């Protein structure tokens, strides 16, 4: 006797909120899409809401003359996702009607990719489905759905076919997200809203021949066949550290770090062997003032992201000429390109650099310290001005260090009905060697306001992310996680992200930071000089960190359920 | 909303077919303002081989039986039984006039 329930397993939620197909015959799309969504979450530990409309619109054209609301096959859905990926609803909306939606122009950088899927059928389908669900995750199924199913499964009751009036059935598709031998039933996730069954879920009795869930083949996806998009992961990493979709398991770690002579080196941890290696040295760039000469000009820690431009890598780094430079790796052309330096001419710090959810492709935002002790916010309007960086604002004083700490909040703020402040947060180091959070009030004043201070004796730049901790579903903001080197060791700080901290006054907020760990290198005689990158990875929600040691080498640290562990030096 | 009009001859029975959405949890129900004039009951359509893909729903049908001469309104609502008070997906109203065939014939003469 065994039971599996993917709504909550090992203390973590794995399924997005229940959806509603409304008056559209698109259950097949919800079933196939829900499968990819669940398996991406299970494998990569990230909420990755997908759009049934994306695939549904295409299915309408490719697999039948009818609209997406006229029924279809989950297998066709998976075939289409395998060939084209599937975008998020912000990229491709999903109206519950035959009306076709239009994607944003950066769809190719916002799709979860799928290597393949598997069909589970044959005489052992019952046991094979149970094994698959236990070892891998949910499966998509279709069945003969009778009118009595409308009011079935309330209060965790188990649906057993009876149909005394011999009413005809319609084909319907759902996702099986668990089973319970004690109940002799499958746990199904329907797409009829939370009013159906028990909050949208229901128990469906085993067997039942042609009326049951084992009558037709089920479809499954192994987690490593999913490849999460950078847009879904954008808040989960910062600094020079990123988990890419490369490698056979789509979980390679990528690190970019400044090397001698102004070079930037790219290191990769193979997601299968876990071995670190030097992947490349980034190419020379055109150097000012005339830009005829080629050379290297990296003058400090780079900050990296993967953008919605085809999953391109984007790097902003401080130059030896006290400015910033933006380079990107074109995933289509497989080559690096660099732009001329931009930003303040007295730049003096680690740049915060993110792509935000404004415009499509989303705008880039950079905040960096100037030698005068102020911070400057620069941005690149990726829709309106052809990729030109421009200064947005200058703020603060007495700033000692900036860091890779800029993060965007969840809420589309400024909405009085929501009453949740949106915008950007960052943490910098003051000349009192404490850390201070700043908040940009988007989309209202767009002004940066100083918030709470915390920590002491800080002489190195921090790195901050928004994690999956506390994000109990895809709409709930995750916690703030911050790591910083202090006196040769690393301090890990956090504050809850839900609700987002509110600004009570210009000098105080409700955010209360707590230091939950202090750890260091396991290399004899070595100390941590600076934290360079932080992320939450596919490996069981582990936090991963890259730091620079006082001998110039890099070290990987990882935090699992038992705490932080020093890993490879490379 | 457009209201259809139909004229039935007393004692006759006509079939009204409505596009189904059973695979999305929606069912049609019918209500008559004056059940002494017209009665309505759901009927099962003859089902041949099912070649529709999952998600596509069977049409639903109702039989209208003209019981007495007069005029009444029949209202069809497509809604989910598990969402009481929820918005219906579709509503269709029909004004039904029941006439006596003998009188119609006499008038035409």
XYZ file of C-alpha atoms in Angstrom:
679
model
C 0.000 0.000 0.000
C 1.437 3.328 -0.960
C 0.356 6.862 -1.691
C 1.770 9.835 -3.573
C 0.390 13.365 -3.635
C 2.274 15.929 -5.729
C 0.202 18.786 -4.317
C 2.615 18.607 -1.426
C 5.459 16.127 -1.282
C 8.516 16.277 0.954
C 7.104 19.474 2.417
C 7.108 21.379 -0.884
C 4.285 22.398 -3.220
C 4.795 21.261 -6.809
C 1.636 22.256 -8.634
C 0.438 25.671 -9.715
C -2.944 26.974 -8.665
C -5.950 25.226 -10.176
C -6.913 26.654 -13.558
C -10.235 27.000 -15.320
C -10.718 26.306 -19.016
C -14.039 28.136 -18.852
C -16.347 27.579 -21.774
C -13.604 26.315 -24.054
C -13.083 22.691 -25.003
C -9.379 22.888 -24.276
C -8.937 20.308 -21.510
C -6.372 18.551 -23.704
C -4.212 21.680 -23.669
C -4.568 22.129 -19.916
C -3.633 18.481 -19.424
C -0.517 18.575 -21.624
C 0.542 22.029 -20.495
C -0.031 21.118 -16.851
C 2.250 18.137 -17.297
C 5.138 20.286 -18.594
C 4.502 22.904 -15.916
C 4.571 20.329 -13.117
C 7.648 18.524 -14.391
C 9.569 21.787 -14.810
C 8.779 22.633 -11.207
C 9.686 19.161 -9.959
C 12.972 19.047 -11.851
C 14.142 22.639 -11.653
C 12.522 23.813 -8.407
C 11.036 26.909 -10.021
C 7.463 28.061 -10.545
C 7.021 28.212 -14.262
C 3.444 29.042 -15.175
C 2.797 28.165 -18.822
C 0.200 29.356 -21.318
C -2.408 26.938 -22.636
C -3.157 29.600 -25.220
C 0.331 29.423 -26.713
C 0.043 25.787 -27.609
C -3.712 25.892 -28.104
C -3.540 28.512 -30.817
C -0.941 26.499 -32.681
C -2.845 23.263 -32.249
C -5.788 24.925 -33.883
C -3.775 25.420 -37.028
C -1.648 22.318 -37.090
C -3.831 19.481 -35.942
C -7.304 20.394 -37.046
C -9.457 22.946 -38.703
C -11.343 23.597 -35.487
C -10.403 26.176 -32.913
C -8.446 25.342 -29.783
C -11.818 25.170 -28.043
C -12.927 22.268 -30.195
C -10.980 19.530 -28.459
C -7.649 17.932 -29.223
C -5.009 15.545 -28.025
C -2.524 16.025 -25.176
C -0.054 14.082 -27.274
C -0.284 16.687 -30.026
C 0.239 19.337 -27.354
C 3.432 17.644 -26.210
C 4.620 17.138 -29.779
C 4.166 20.821 -30.452
C 5.940 21.837 -27.240
C 8.777 19.467 -28.131
C 9.244 21.331 -31.402
C 8.507 24.882 -30.279
C 8.623 25.188 -26.493
C 5.838 26.773 -24.497
C 5.732 30.351 -23.267
C 4.391 31.964 -20.130
C 0.986 33.698 -20.066
C 2.668 37.100 -19.903
C 4.172 36.377 -23.299
C 1.207 34.631 -24.868
C -2.116 35.182 -23.192
C -4.607 32.402 -22.905
C -8.181 33.532 -23.348
C -10.765 30.801 -22.858
C -12.226 31.422 -26.271
C -11.433 30.582 -29.885
C -9.904 34.041 -30.233
C -6.221 33.877 -31.144
C -3.687 35.766 -29.028
C -0.446 37.345 -30.182
C 2.861 36.658 -28.409
C 5.350 39.261 -27.294
C 8.366 39.501 -29.612
C 10.651 37.721 -27.163
C 8.760 34.443 -27.091
C 11.836 32.377 -27.975
C 13.517 33.492 -24.769
C 10.476 32.795 -22.629
C 9.742 29.208 -23.512
C 10.219 26.088 -21.454
C 11.686 23.505 -23.788
C 10.942 19.808 -23.871
C 13.221 17.067 -25.167
C 10.609 14.318 -25.404
C 7.723 12.592 -23.665
C 6.755 9.005 -22.952
C 3.585 7.044 -23.502
C 2.547 4.627 -20.756
C 0.201 1.864 -21.874
C -0.240 -1.857 -22.248
C -1.429 -4.600 -19.927
C 0.583 -3.322 -16.952
C -0.593 0.250 -17.257
C -1.963 0.387 -13.700
C 1.334 -0.475 -12.048
C 3.372 1.387 -14.646
C 1.408 4.568 -14.023
C 1.867 4.249 -10.278
C 5.585 3.667 -10.662
C 5.899 6.621 -13.026
C 3.971 8.933 -10.717
C 6.020 7.890 -7.714
C 9.411 8.155 -9.410
C 8.852 11.009 -11.843
C 5.666 12.981 -11.449
C 2.150 13.494 -12.821
C 0.801 11.955 -16.022
C -1.718 13.280 -18.531
C -4.754 11.102 -19.264
C -8.035 11.244 -21.121
C -11.180 9.347 -20.252
C -14.888 8.997 -20.979
C -16.448 11.741 -18.927
C -20.103 11.346 -18.032
C -22.435 14.068 -16.751
C -22.292 12.542 -13.269
C -18.619 13.588 -13.122
C -19.736 17.230 -12.864
C -20.696 16.841 -9.222
C -18.275 14.091 -8.315
C -15.320 14.157 -5.935
C -16.726 16.628 -3.437
C -15.244 16.479 0.053
C -12.598 14.009 -1.053
C -15.195 11.467 -2.127
C -14.096 8.928 -4.728
C -15.640 8.905 -8.186
C -16.914 5.507 -9.292
C -18.753 5.178 -12.589
C -22.436 4.400 -12.246
C -24.371 6.359 -14.912
C -27.782 4.817 -14.104
C -29.512 6.796 -16.852
C -27.044 5.559 -19.441
C -26.146 9.084 -20.527
C -23.520 9.515 -23.243
C -19.997 10.633 -22.448
C -17.617 13.293 -23.711
C -13.873 12.821 -23.908
C -12.088 14.772 -21.198
C -8.429 15.107 -20.202
C -6.923 15.727 -16.779
C -3.643 15.353 -14.997
C -3.131 12.524 -12.516
C -1.057 14.021 -9.718
C -1.057 11.171 -7.236
C -2.698 8.002 -6.022
C -3.652 6.339 -2.767
C -3.873 2.562 -2.488
C -5.866 2.902 0.706
C -8.525 4.741 -1.277
C -7.922 2.600 -4.370
C -8.018 5.826 -6.339
C -6.048 8.216 -8.512
C -5.774 11.874 -7.537
C -6.766 14.011 -10.523
C -6.229 17.694 -11.157
C -9.105 19.024 -13.211
C -9.246 22.279 -15.198
C -12.746 23.294 -14.173
C -11.806 25.827 -11.498
C -11.693 25.406 -7.735
C -15.457 24.930 -7.521
C -15.216 21.427 -8.951
C -14.511 18.408 -6.738
C -12.436 19.238 -3.693
C -10.883 22.618 -4.502
C -10.381 21.544 -8.094
C -8.936 18.109 -7.315
C -10.683 14.746 -7.054
C -10.193 11.060 -6.361
C -11.003 8.737 -9.250
C -11.350 5.022 -8.504
C -8.806 2.575 -9.887
C -9.758 0.349 -12.784
C -13.351 0.766 -14.024
C -12.567 -0.676 -17.453
C -13.567 1.523 -20.358
C -14.854 4.134 -17.916
C -11.598 4.459 -16.033
C -8.334 6.326 -16.304
C -6.324 3.277 -17.299
C -8.291 2.598 -20.462
C -6.189 4.872 -22.685
C -2.423 5.390 -22.648
C -1.095 7.995 -20.233
C 1.606 10.502 -21.105
C 4.563 11.306 -18.910
C 7.647 13.502 -18.966
C 10.841 12.862 -17.034
C 12.066 15.983 -15.310
C 15.425 16.137 -17.063
C 13.573 16.324 -20.365
C 12.385 19.803 -19.368
C 14.527 22.876 -19.861
C 13.337 25.850 -17.829
C 13.410 29.292 -19.403
C 15.566 32.154 -18.085
C 12.532 34.348 -17.535
C 11.110 31.941 -14.929
C 14.501 31.827 -13.183
C 15.252 35.531 -13.326
C 14.881 36.237 -9.615
C 16.691 33.081 -8.538
C 20.207 34.186 -9.411
C 22.381 37.243 -9.178
C 25.988 38.198 -9.634
C 28.220 36.053 -11.789
C 26.396 32.742 -11.258
C 23.642 31.189 -13.381
C 22.146 27.755 -13.946
C 21.699 27.446 -17.687
C 19.593 25.057 -19.689
C 22.705 23.551 -21.214
C 23.922 20.009 -20.663
C 22.049 16.755 -20.910
C 20.246 17.466 -17.648
C 19.696 21.134 -18.468
C 21.269 22.132 -15.178
C 24.804 23.235 -15.932
C 26.194 25.937 -13.686
C 27.862 28.889 -15.405
C 30.268 31.351 -13.771
C 31.954 34.389 -15.266
C 34.820 35.942 -13.351
C 37.445 38.600 -13.862
C 40.875 37.200 -14.575
C 44.338 38.725 -14.866
C 44.891 41.347 -17.525
C 41.273 42.419 -17.647
C 39.941 39.180 -19.144
C 36.653 37.528 -18.273
C 36.715 33.786 -17.931
C 33.676 31.580 -18.258
C 33.606 28.402 -16.169
C 31.012 25.623 -16.350
C 29.993 22.902 -13.950
C 28.753 19.961 -15.985
C 25.285 19.067 -14.698
C 25.959 15.355 -15.103
C 29.528 14.936 -13.875
C 29.492 17.978 -11.557
C 33.041 18.742 -12.721
C 34.069 22.369 -13.175
C 36.037 23.399 -16.239
C 37.138 26.537 -18.032
C 34.758 26.959 -20.950
C 36.220 30.009 -22.627
C 37.869 33.357 -22.230
C 35.621 36.059 -23.567
C 36.920 37.800 -26.704
C 38.711 41.106 -26.793
C 36.689 44.272 -27.023
C 37.247 47.593 -28.775
C 38.980 49.904 -26.374
C 38.413 53.614 -25.927
C 39.155 56.319 -26.781
C 39.263 55.587 -30.514
C 37.938 52.017 -30.367
C 40.426 50.886 -33.016
C 42.543 48.873 -30.621
C 41.399 45.539 -29.233
C 42.048 44.316 -25.740
C 40.556 43.457 -22.392
C 39.162 45.971 -19.937
C 37.332 44.098 -17.179
C 38.083 45.907 -13.977
C 35.950 44.041 -11.459
C 33.246 41.504 -10.783
C 30.797 41.071 -13.672
C 27.061 40.640 -13.200
C 25.341 38.250 -15.556
C 21.846 37.293 -16.599
C 20.187 35.218 -19.287
C 17.747 37.399 -21.147
C 14.593 36.829 -23.100
C 16.601 37.590 -26.238
C 16.902 33.933 -27.265
C 18.240 33.065 -23.784
C 21.324 35.185 -24.557
C 23.851 35.706 -21.783
C 24.135 39.384 -20.924
C 27.086 40.701 -18.908
C 27.644 44.117 -17.410
C 31.045 44.660 -15.850
C 33.089 47.585 -14.483
C 35.795 48.580 -16.918
C 39.356 49.550 -16.140
C 38.329 52.997 -17.388
C 35.826 53.490 -14.552
C 32.743 52.912 -16.686
C 30.517 49.913 -17.394
C 30.487 47.665 -20.431
C 27.673 45.449 -21.684
C 28.487 42.285 -23.608
C 26.115 39.585 -24.744
C 26.429 36.068 -26.034
C 24.141 35.451 -28.980
C 22.731 31.943 -28.544
C 21.753 31.842 -32.196
C 25.010 33.083 -33.730
C 27.091 31.481 -30.953
C 29.318 34.503 -30.477
C 29.958 37.347 -28.063
C 29.351 40.984 -28.934
C 30.278 44.038 -26.953
C 29.002 47.566 -26.820
C 30.918 50.714 -26.074
C 31.274 51.587 -22.405
C 28.308 53.303 -20.781
C 27.261 54.561 -17.395
C 28.870 57.022 -15.017
C 32.417 58.000 -15.867
C 33.341 57.572 -12.222
C 31.836 54.133 -11.782
C 33.357 52.381 -8.808
C 31.596 49.242 -7.765
C 29.921 45.965 -8.643
C 26.917 46.667 -10.878
C 23.480 45.384 -10.044
C 21.971 44.248 -13.338
C 18.571 42.725 -14.108
C 15.958 42.431 -16.825
C 12.596 43.608 -15.528
C 9.021 42.849 -16.401
C 8.390 46.145 -18.158
C 8.229 46.062 -21.933
C 8.916 43.033 -24.061
C 11.726 42.240 -24.252
C 11.908 43.548 -20.708
C 14.077 46.561 -20.019
C 17.531 46.230 -18.507
C 18.277 48.080 -15.263
C 21.687 48.747 -13.740
C 22.609 50.359 -10.434
C 26.239 51.047 -9.604
C 28.182 53.092 -7.081
C 30.083 56.177 -8.184
C 33.351 57.246 -6.631
C 31.515 60.174 -5.018
C 29.610 57.750 -2.804
C 26.310 57.989 -4.643
C 24.419 55.360 -6.625
C 23.392 55.727 -10.245
C 20.522 53.905 -11.909
C 20.908 53.345 -15.652
C 18.488 51.562 -17.899
C 18.111 50.281 -21.430
C 14.697 50.607 -22.980
C 14.524 47.403 -24.983
C 11.425 48.456 -26.842
C 11.648 52.171 -27.405
C 15.132 53.434 -28.057
C 17.039 50.798 -29.913
C 19.149 49.429 -27.142
C 20.761 52.639 -25.934
C 21.687 52.872 -22.265
C 20.501 56.012 -20.491
C 20.770 57.435 -17.004
C 17.581 57.244 -15.001
C 18.528 58.689 -11.610
C 21.205 59.400 -9.067
C 20.495 58.772 -5.399
C 21.969 58.203 -1.964
C 25.218 59.351 -0.430
C 27.783 57.858 1.839
C 27.613 54.616 -0.120
C 30.710 52.487 0.267
C 29.889 49.566 -2.033
C 27.267 48.505 -4.528
C 26.601 44.855 -5.287
C 24.736 42.401 -7.464
C 21.641 42.891 -5.367
C 19.023 44.465 -7.628
C 15.850 42.345 -7.694
C 12.350 42.996 -8.984
C 9.271 42.438 -6.877
C 6.331 40.246 -7.864
C 3.365 42.532 -7.718
C 2.269 44.826 -10.496
C 2.392 47.514 -7.895
C 0.834 50.847 -7.540
C -2.554 49.211 -7.763
C -4.567 50.459 -4.800
C -6.699 47.347 -4.944
C -3.658 45.184 -4.483
C -1.959 47.463 -1.979
C 1.330 45.706 -2.436
C 4.308 47.858 -3.299
C 6.041 46.754 -6.450
C 9.307 48.032 -7.839
C 12.913 47.149 -7.341
C 14.980 46.461 -4.242
C 18.714 46.578 -3.758
C 21.106 46.373 -0.845
C 24.329 48.372 -0.681
C 27.033 48.877 1.929
C 27.188 52.239 3.677
C 30.356 53.970 4.749
C 29.417 52.891 8.283
C 30.012 49.328 7.024
C 26.376 48.370 7.496
C 24.052 47.180 4.757
C 21.037 49.153 3.667
C 18.095 48.199 1.491
C 16.767 50.704 -1.035
C 13.395 50.462 -2.751
C 12.353 51.974 -6.082
C 8.699 52.882 -6.138
C 7.504 51.472 -9.464
C 5.502 52.334 -11.380
C 4.640 55.442 -9.400
C 7.404 57.909 -8.610
C 10.241 55.612 -9.714
C 12.242 57.249 -6.914
C 14.624 55.231 -4.767
C 13.896 55.400 -1.042
C 16.299 54.339 1.701
C 14.967 51.565 3.906
C 16.268 49.511 6.838
C 19.898 48.916 7.706
C 21.369 45.685 9.048
C 24.676 43.924 9.575
C 28.017 45.347 10.698
C 31.690 45.412 9.754
C 30.902 44.841 6.077
C 33.789 45.597 3.715
C 32.724 43.650 0.609
C 29.787 43.826 -1.795
C 26.733 41.653 -1.055
C 24.737 39.518 -3.492
C 20.961 39.137 -3.173
C 18.202 37.041 -4.797
C 14.502 36.346 -4.265
C 14.249 32.635 -3.505
C 11.522 30.003 -3.728
C 11.389 29.820 0.056
C 8.023 31.129 1.175
C 6.651 31.062 -2.367
C 3.905 28.549 -1.639
C 2.429 29.046 -5.069
C 3.401 30.828 -8.249
C 1.810 34.103 -7.166
C 3.446 34.401 -3.730
C 6.668 36.415 -3.471
C 9.661 34.458 -2.234
C 12.050 35.427 0.534
C 15.030 37.749 0.162
C 18.325 35.869 0.506
C 21.580 37.784 0.831
C 25.161 36.618 1.237
C 28.145 38.815 1.979
C 31.742 38.251 3.021
C 32.593 39.671 6.437
C 36.010 39.239 8.027
C 36.927 36.294 5.805
C 33.695 34.385 6.352
C 30.325 34.456 4.580
C 27.202 35.708 6.307
C 23.807 34.538 5.036
C 20.943 36.948 5.756
C 17.271 36.740 4.872
C 13.972 38.493 5.335
C 10.477 37.301 4.410
C 9.203 38.333 1.006
C 5.541 37.758 1.660
C 4.096 40.224 2.146
C 6.520 42.465 0.338
C 8.026 44.906 2.832
C 5.982 48.067 3.110
C 7.554 51.455 3.428
C 6.360 52.948 6.702
C 8.515 56.000 6.429
C 11.559 57.035 4.533
C 13.734 55.615 7.258
C 12.037 52.444 8.302
C 10.159 49.460 6.953
C 8.641 46.299 8.264
C 11.479 44.200 6.882
C 13.442 42.450 9.611
C 16.644 40.844 8.447
C 18.038 37.837 10.252
C 21.441 36.270 9.911
C 20.892 32.531 9.701
C 24.352 31.230 8.898
C 28.009 32.113 8.993
C 30.416 29.866 7.127
C 33.691 29.852 5.268
C 36.124 28.086 3.050
C 37.541 24.659 3.764
C 40.854 25.548 2.116
C 43.542 25.696 4.768
C 44.755 29.200 5.446
C 42.362 30.797 2.974
C 39.662 33.338 3.653
C 36.713 34.515 1.628
C 37.387 37.859 0.060
C 34.091 38.505 -1.688
C 30.843 36.789 -2.626
C 30.464 36.954 -6.412
C 27.297 35.062 -7.183
C 24.275 33.497 -5.517
C 21.445 31.390 -6.855
C 18.832 28.804 -6.010
C 19.336 25.733 -8.148
C 17.549 22.712 -9.567
C 19.169 20.578 -6.902
C 16.402 20.346 -4.331
C 16.041 24.100 -3.823
C 19.690 24.286 -2.736
C 21.271 27.686 -2.529
C 24.529 27.869 -4.473
C 27.210 30.479 -4.066
C 30.478 31.391 -5.739
C 33.049 33.357 -3.767
C 36.492 34.697 -4.444
C 39.121 33.542 -1.981
C 42.003 35.707 -0.840
C 44.346 33.861 -3.228
C 42.210 34.835 -6.220
C 40.685 31.387 -6.728
C 36.977 30.774 -6.872
C 35.077 28.436 -4.568
C 31.630 26.958 -4.902
C 29.480 26.656 -1.757
C 26.144 24.901 -1.547
C 23.384 24.862 1.072
C 21.125 21.857 1.480
C 18.817 20.940 4.334
C 21.734 20.484 6.679
C 23.393 23.812 6.016
C 26.152 25.338 3.917
C 28.953 23.172 2.580
C 32.221 24.232 0.970
C 32.552 22.586 -2.420
C 34.987 22.761 -5.324
C 37.750 25.342 -5.652
C 38.384 26.210 -9.291
C -29.931 38.903 -26.260
C -31.785 37.740 -29.325
C -34.958 35.930 -28.481
C -36.002 33.329 -30.967
C -39.613 32.750 -31.752
C -41.105 29.411 -32.613
C -44.631 28.349 -33.322
C -45.709 24.859 -32.386
C -48.873 23.083 -33.319
C -50.810 21.837 -30.364
C -49.913 18.275 -29.495
C -46.705 18.193 -31.490
C -43.187 17.650 -30.235
C -40.099 19.391 -31.588
C -36.438 18.912 -30.873
C -34.145 21.809 -29.952
C -30.443 21.038 -30.316
C -27.857 23.111 -28.452
C -24.062 23.088 -28.786
C -22.706 21.106 -25.849
C -19.830 21.892 -23.515
C -20.000 18.867 -21.272
C -16.248 18.342 -21.515
C -15.832 21.704 -19.812
C -18.366 20.884 -17.105
C -21.217 22.918 -18.571
C -24.709 21.497 -19.101
C -27.828 23.014 -20.527
C -30.923 23.240 -18.390
C -34.337 24.511 -19.413
C -37.118 26.373 -17.643
C -40.552 27.306 -18.934
C -42.522 30.323 -17.774
C -45.850 28.551 -18.197
C -45.475 24.780 -18.041
C -49.155 24.369 -18.799
C -48.497 25.525 -22.381
C -45.175 23.803 -23.107
C -43.250 21.071 -21.379
C -39.509 20.600 -21.876
C -37.418 17.525 -21.275
C -33.864 16.585 -22.079
C -33.443 13.826 -24.603
C -30.452 11.724 -25.521
C -29.348 12.135 -29.099
C -28.606 8.955 -30.973
C -24.900 8.397 -30.575
C -22.931 6.910 -33.414
C -19.230 6.125 -33.332
C -17.461 8.815 -31.313
C -14.793 10.330 -33.506
C -14.572 13.616 -31.656
C -11.285 14.459 -29.945
C -11.195 14.821 -26.173
C -12.515 18.197 -25.180
C -15.072 18.334 -27.951
C -18.542 17.926 -26.499
C -21.698 16.325 -27.712
C -24.627 18.502 -28.566
C -27.480 18.454 -26.118
C -31.128 18.236 -27.089
C -34.451 19.099 -25.521
C -37.910 18.085 -26.613
C -40.613 20.752 -26.499
C -44.132 19.362 -26.235
C -46.976 21.730 -27.076
C -49.581 21.138 -24.382
C -52.015 23.993 -24.689
C -52.737 26.957 -26.920
C -51.005 30.086 -25.778
C -47.630 31.761 -25.604
C -44.785 31.258 -23.168
C -41.059 31.639 -22.876
C -38.483 28.877 -22.596
C -35.099 29.761 -21.178
C -32.078 27.525 -21.743
C -29.054 28.121 -19.525
C -25.639 26.512 -19.971
C -23.955 26.485 -16.570
C -21.947 24.360 -14.201
C -23.882 22.555 -11.509
C -20.871 22.704 -9.199
C -20.737 26.483 -9.361
C -24.054 27.530 -7.862
C -24.622 31.196 -8.505
C -21.812 31.253 -11.016
C -22.040 33.021 -14.343
C -23.630 30.863 -17.030
C -21.545 30.264 -20.114
C -24.514 30.852 -22.396
C -28.203 31.662 -22.229
C -30.737 31.127 -24.974
C -34.329 32.280 -24.765
C -37.179 31.170 -26.981
C -40.675 32.601 -27.256
C -42.981 29.694 -28.032
C -46.462 30.111 -29.421
C -48.719 27.085 -29.434
C -51.570 27.129 -31.907
C -54.426 24.808 -32.666
C -53.941 23.336 -36.136
C -57.693 23.241 -36.776
C -58.080 26.930 -36.031
C -55.081 27.836 -38.133
C -56.604 25.949 -41.005
C -60.001 27.657 -40.565
C -58.401 31.061 -40.506
C -56.508 30.354 -43.688
C -59.736 29.443 -45.451
